mmCIF file of C-alpha atoms in Angstrom:
data_model
loop_
_atom_site.group_PDB
_atom_site.id
_atom_site.type_symbol
_atom_site.label_atom_id
_atom_site.label_comp_id
_atom_site.label_asym_id
_atom_site.label_seq_id
_atom_site.Cartn_x
_atom_site.Cartn_y
_atom_site.Cartn_z
ATOM 1 C CA MET A 266 -61.257 -3.896 54.013
ATOM 2 C CA SER A 267 -58.255 -5.189 55.911
ATOM 3 C CA ASP A 268 -55.371 -2.849 56.657
ATOM 4 C CA ALA A 269 -53.012 -5.608 55.542
ATOM 5 C CA PHE A 270 -54.720 -5.817 52.132
ATOM 6 C CA LEU A 271 -54.524 -2.034 51.744
ATOM 7 C CA ALA A 272 -50.845 -2.139 52.699
ATOM 8 C CA GLY A 273 -50.310 -4.817 50.042
ATOM 9 C CA LEU A 274 -52.077 -2.655 47.454
ATOM 10 C CA VAL A 275 -49.870 0.325 48.269
ATOM 11 C CA ALA A 276 -46.750 -1.835 48.154
ATOM 12 C CA GLY A 277 -47.796 -3.444 44.874
ATOM 13 C CA TYR A 278 -48.461 -0.115 43.168
ATOM 14 C CA GLY A 279 -45.217 1.257 44.572
ATOM 15 C CA VAL A 280 -43.164 -1.405 42.828
ATOM 16 C CA ALA A 281 -45.318 -1.616 39.666
ATOM 17 C CA ILE A 282 -45.991 1.992 38.660
ATOM 18 C CA PRO A 283 -42.439 3.175 37.839
ATOM 19 C CA VAL A 284 -42.122 2.601 34.082
ATOM 20 C CA GLY A 285 -39.142 0.419 33.281
ATOM 21 C CA ALA A 286 -38.009 -2.235 30.849
ATOM 22 C CA ILE A 287 -40.790 -4.664 31.741
ATOM 23 C CA ALA A 288 -43.517 -2.078 31.121
ATOM 24 C CA ILE A 289 -41.986 -1.248 27.736
ATOM 25 C CA LEU A 290 -41.880 -4.956 26.909
ATOM 26 C CA ILE A 291 -45.529 -5.450 27.816
ATOM 27 C CA MET A 292 -46.622 -2.475 25.735
ATOM 28 C CA GLY A 293 -44.560 -3.663 22.791
ATOM 29 C CA ILE A 294 -45.888 -7.213 23.025
ATOM 30 C CA ALA A 295 -49.501 -6.024 23.183
ATOM 31 C CA ALA A 296 -48.977 -3.595 20.291
ATOM 32 C CA ARG A 297 -47.407 -6.223 18.024
ATOM 33 C CA THR A 298 -49.661 -9.146 18.904
ATOM 34 C CA SER A 299 -52.941 -8.799 20.822
ATOM 35 C CA PHE A 300 -54.336 -7.762 24.171
ATOM 36 C CA LYS A 301 -54.603 -11.461 25.122
ATOM 37 C CA VAL A 302 -50.860 -11.943 24.728
ATOM 38 C CA GLY A 303 -50.103 -8.614 26.411
ATOM 39 C CA ALA A 304 -52.394 -9.501 29.309
ATOM 40 C CA SER A 305 -50.594 -12.826 29.735
ATOM 41 C CA ALA A 306 -47.301 -10.944 29.956
ATOM 42 C CA ALA A 307 -48.872 -8.561 32.481
ATOM 43 C CA LEU A 308 -50.003 -11.465 34.646
ATOM 44 C CA GLY A 309 -46.466 -12.852 34.501
ATOM 45 C CA VAL A 310 -45.227 -9.658 36.158
ATOM 46 C CA ALA A 311 -48.020 -9.785 38.736
ATOM 47 C CA THR A 312 -47.192 -13.401 39.544
ATOM 48 C CA ALA A 313 -43.540 -12.525 40.122
ATOM 49 C CA ASP A 314 -44.463 -9.577 42.329
ATOM 50 C CA GLY A 315 -46.875 -11.781 44.289
ATOM 51 C CA LEU A 316 -44.219 -14.468 44.730
ATOM 52 C CA TYR A 317 -41.660 -11.950 45.934
ATOM 53 C CA ALA A 318 -44.191 -10.418 48.318
ATOM 54 C CA ALA A 319 -44.893 -13.910 49.707
ATOM 55 C CA VAL A 320 -41.193 -14.695 50.075
ATOM 56 C CA ALA A 321 -40.630 -11.362 51.816
ATOM 57 C CA VAL A 322 -43.481 -12.054 54.244
ATOM 58 C CA LEU A 323 -42.111 -15.511 55.011
ATOM 59 C CA GLY A 324 -38.401 -14.730 55.021
ATOM 60 C CA GLY A 325 -38.038 -11.054 55.806
ATOM 61 C CA ALA A 326 -34.556 -9.701 56.409
ATOM 62 C CA ALA A 327 -32.856 -13.116 56.230
ATOM 63 C CA LEU A 328 -33.794 -13.628 52.575
ATOM 64 C CA ALA A 329 -33.057 -10.025 51.689
ATOM 65 C CA GLY A 330 -29.579 -10.536 53.162
ATOM 66 C CA VAL A 331 -29.029 -13.685 51.104
ATOM 67 C CA ILE A 332 -30.135 -12.035 47.863
ATOM 68 C CA GLU A 333 -28.263 -8.763 48.241
ATOM 69 C CA PRO A 334 -24.780 -10.232 47.465
ATOM 70 C CA ILE A 335 -26.013 -11.682 44.155
ATOM 71 C CA ALA A 336 -27.992 -8.603 43.129
ATOM 72 C CA THR A 337 -25.252 -7.384 40.792
ATOM 73 C CA PRO A 338 -24.817 -10.670 38.853
ATOM 74 C CA LEU A 339 -28.581 -10.961 38.467
ATOM 75 C CA ARG A 340 -28.747 -7.391 37.209
ATOM 76 C CA TRP A 341 -26.205 -8.228 34.496
ATOM 77 C CA VAL A 342 -28.170 -11.337 33.529
ATOM 78 C CA ALA A 343 -31.240 -9.124 33.171
ATOM 79 C CA VAL A 344 -29.245 -6.693 30.991
ATOM 80 C CA VAL A 345 -28.179 -9.520 28.672
ATOM 81 C CA VAL A 346 -31.722 -10.885 28.459
ATOM 82 C CA LEU A 347 -33.085 -7.421 27.621
ATOM 83 C CA LEU A 348 -30.512 -6.894 24.886
ATOM 84 C CA VAL A 349 -31.307 -10.304 23.389
ATOM 85 C CA LEU A 350 -35.025 -9.504 23.458
ATOM 86 C CA ALA A 351 -34.397 -6.106 21.847
ATOM 87 C CA GLY A 352 -32.326 -7.704 19.089
ATOM 88 C CA HIS A 353 -34.866 -10.455 18.487
ATOM 89 C CA THR A 354 -37.758 -7.990 18.379
ATOM 90 C CA GLY A 355 -36.042 -5.721 15.873
ATOM 91 C CA TRP A 356 -34.804 -8.581 13.696
ATOM 92 C CA SER A 357 -38.219 -10.248 13.611
ATOM 93 C CA ALA A 358 -39.921 -6.958 12.721
ATOM 94 C CA VAL A 359 -37.585 -6.327 9.786
ATOM 95 C CA ARG A 360 -37.911 -9.938 8.594
ATOM 96 C CA HIS A 361 -41.708 -9.817 8.672
ATOM 97 C CA HIS A 362 -41.740 -6.434 6.950
ATOM 98 C CA ARG A 363 -39.549 -7.682 4.106
ATOM 99 C CA ASP A 364 -41.581 -10.854 3.696
ATOM 100 C CA PRO A 365 -45.308 -9.993 3.697
ATOM 101 C CA ALA A 366 -46.157 -13.678 3.279
ATOM 102 C CA ARG A 367 -45.091 -14.259 6.863
ATOM 103 C CA ALA A 368 -47.766 -13.963 9.527
ATOM 104 C CA ALA A 369 -47.457 -10.545 11.124
ATOM 105 C CA ARG A 370 -48.313 -12.083 14.428
ATOM 106 C CA SER A 371 -45.727 -14.748 14.744
ATOM 107 C CA GLY A 372 -45.785 -17.331 17.512
ATOM 108 C CA ALA A 373 -42.015 -17.047 17.927
ATOM 109 C CA GLY A 374 -40.396 -15.444 20.945
ATOM 110 C CA LEU A 375 -43.035 -14.006 23.257
ATOM 111 C CA GLY A 376 -45.804 -14.059 20.641
ATOM 112 C CA THR A 377 -48.150 -16.502 22.366
ATOM 113 C CA PRO A 378 -49.939 -16.161 25.728
ATOM 114 C CA ALA A 379 -48.010 -19.041 27.321
ATOM 115 C CA ARG A 380 -44.624 -17.819 26.114
ATOM 116 C CA ALA A 381 -45.393 -14.233 27.051
ATOM 117 C CA TYR A 382 -46.435 -15.272 30.565
ATOM 118 C CA GLY A 383 -43.451 -17.555 31.158
ATOM 119 C CA GLY A 384 -40.884 -15.260 29.584
ATOM 120 C CA ILE A 385 -41.949 -12.122 31.417
ATOM 121 C CA LEU A 386 -42.343 -14.050 34.685
ATOM 122 C CA ALA A 387 -38.756 -15.302 34.385
ATOM 123 C CA LEU A 388 -37.409 -11.867 33.456
ATOM 124 C CA THR A 389 -39.228 -10.165 36.331
ATOM 125 C CA LEU A 390 -37.872 -12.730 38.785
ATOM 126 C CA LEU A 391 -34.361 -11.604 37.786
ATOM 127 C CA ASN A 392 -34.955 -8.361 39.681
ATOM 128 C CA PRO A 393 -33.830 -9.183 43.231
ATOM 129 C CA MET A 394 -34.434 -5.644 44.450
ATOM 130 C CA THR A 395 -38.160 -6.373 44.355
ATOM 131 C CA ILE A 396 -37.859 -8.797 47.268
ATOM 132 C CA VAL A 397 -35.620 -6.344 49.139
ATOM 133 C CA TYR A 398 -38.316 -3.701 48.644
ATOM 134 C CA PHE A 399 -41.100 -5.946 49.907
ATOM 135 C CA ALA A 400 -38.979 -7.233 52.801
ATOM 136 C CA ALA A 401 -38.306 -3.680 53.996
ATOM 137 C CA LEU A 402 -42.024 -2.864 53.923
ATOM 138 C CA VAL A 403 -43.008 -6.091 55.685
ATOM 139 C CA LEU A 404 -40.389 -5.679 58.400
ATOM 140 C CA GLY A 405 -41.395 -2.065 58.963
ATOM 141 C CA ARG A 406 -45.015 -3.078 59.327
ATOM 142 C CA GLN A 407 -44.200 -5.969 61.652
ATOM 143 C CA ALA A 408 -42.266 -3.600 63.896
ATOM 144 C CA ASN A 409 -45.426 -1.564 64.438
ATOM 145 C CA ASP A 410 -48.209 -4.088 64.066
ATOM 146 C CA GLU A 411 -47.285 -7.742 63.731
ATOM 147 C CA LEU A 412 -49.036 -9.429 60.817
ATOM 148 C CA SER A 413 -51.184 -12.463 61.537
ATOM 149 C CA SER A 414 -51.238 -15.401 59.129
ATOM 150 C CA ALA A 415 -54.421 -14.054 57.555
ATOM 151 C CA GLY A 416 -52.869 -10.601 57.361
ATOM 152 C CA GLU A 417 -49.837 -11.997 55.545
ATOM 153 C CA VAL A 418 -52.106 -13.654 52.971
ATOM 154 C CA LEU A 419 -54.051 -10.421 52.490
ATOM 155 C CA PHE A 420 -50.837 -8.430 52.110
ATOM 156 C CA VAL A 421 -49.611 -10.754 49.347
ATOM 157 C CA LEU A 422 -53.045 -10.718 47.683
ATOM 158 C CA GLY A 423 -53.093 -6.926 47.749
ATOM 159 C CA ALA A 424 -49.636 -6.744 46.153
ATOM 160 C CA PHE A 425 -50.723 -9.154 43.410
ATOM 161 C CA VAL A 426 -53.970 -7.287 42.684
ATOM 162 C CA ALA A 427 -52.167 -3.941 42.496
ATOM 163 C CA SER A 428 -49.465 -5.250 40.190
ATOM 164 C CA ALA A 429 -51.952 -7.097 37.958
ATOM 165 C CA SER A 430 -54.274 -4.095 37.594
ATOM 166 C CA TRP A 431 -51.434 -1.742 36.671
ATOM 167 C CA GLN A 432 -49.745 -4.122 34.230
ATOM 168 C CA LEU A 433 -53.086 -4.889 32.542
ATOM 169 C CA LEU A 434 -53.596 -1.148 32.108
ATOM 170 C CA ILE A 435 -50.206 -0.958 30.397
ATOM 171 C CA ALA A 436 -51.147 -3.909 28.158
ATOM 172 C CA SER A 437 -54.382 -2.123 27.239
ATOM 173 C CA GLY A 438 -52.401 0.937 26.199
ATOM 174 C CA GLY A 439 -50.101 -1.184 24.055
ATOM 175 C CA SER A 440 -53.076 -2.910 22.450
ATOM 176 C CA LEU A 441 -54.611 0.474 21.598
ATOM 177 C CA VAL A 442 -51.352 1.572 19.967
ATOM 178 C CA GLY A 443 -51.339 -1.678 17.998
ATOM 179 C CA ARG A 444 -54.860 -1.032 16.693
ATOM 180 C CA LEU A 445 -53.923 2.500 15.644
ATOM 181 C CA LEU A 446 -50.823 1.271 13.816
ATOM 182 C CA THR A 447 -52.252 -1.729 11.999
ATOM 183 C CA GLY A 448 -50.359 -1.356 8.724
ATOM 184 C CA PRO A 449 -47.035 -3.071 7.935
ATOM 185 C CA ARG A 450 -45.065 0.158 8.427
ATOM 186 C CA GLY A 451 -46.854 0.875 11.706
ATOM 187 C CA ARG A 452 -45.988 -2.548 13.086
ATOM 188 C CA LEU A 453 -42.387 -2.172 11.916
ATOM 189 C CA TYR A 454 -41.948 1.262 13.516
ATOM 190 C CA THR A 455 -43.639 0.124 16.732
ATOM 191 C CA ALA A 456 -41.338 -2.884 17.031
ATOM 192 C CA LEU A 457 -38.185 -0.906 16.237
ATOM 193 C CA ALA A 458 -39.142 1.823 18.722
ATOM 194 C CA SER A 459 -39.762 -0.835 21.358
ATOM 195 C CA SER A 460 -36.367 -2.426 20.631
ATOM 196 C CA LEU A 461 -34.602 0.931 20.924
ATOM 197 C CA LEU A 462 -36.301 1.726 24.235
ATOM 198 C CA ILE A 463 -35.394 -1.699 25.625
ATOM 199 C CA VAL A 464 -31.740 -1.146 24.653
ATOM 200 C CA VAL A 465 -31.729 2.260 26.386
ATOM 201 C CA LEU A 466 -33.300 0.772 29.508
ATOM 202 C CA ALA A 467 -30.788 -2.083 29.504
ATOM 203 C CA ILE A 468 -27.942 0.446 29.321
ATOM 204 C CA ASN A 469 -29.450 2.402 32.218
ATOM 205 C CA LEU A 470 -29.797 -0.812 34.210
ATOM 206 C CA ALA A 471 -26.140 -1.677 33.561
ATOM 207 C CA ALA A 472 -25.036 1.811 34.554
ATOM 208 C CA GLY A 473 -27.024 1.584 37.796
#
């Protein structure tokens, strides 16, 4: 197996494994809807990580330098988006709980595979530090062993595979929680807990 692919795997796991707002979102989505929807959200994260890895390989320090000045505004946009998602999740859960005639698995918000994929992809792309992270790794590797074109492709592929495998594992965990809490109260408590965690993570992101 290529060293470049292994380096991409390590880089991908390095950026994916720390549990943050996106992981909580994926778990919550999978718990409230289905593994299919949660997996779509997971692949949205992996796509964003793969895109940022590709941009870092192609642009390196130049792109990292361009993005760094707008990192703070993007972070605040992400905070607002997270708070809106937390509010929508909690409000929808209470509404569905009070009205049993409503489908528990609504197609609103991020409740369908396409919406989950697109929404989580967009939210993940709001994290500019991901490209700074990948750029630093790529530049460090190029300083020691310059990547060929094939090596660059393998690096990006490795980052995507690592991110996808980890996020799918998180979605599986959320789906398991959803199956254990199948009653109306279980779904309500799961959604409200997810909303609270997202709010806390948004506050931490703002404070950082």
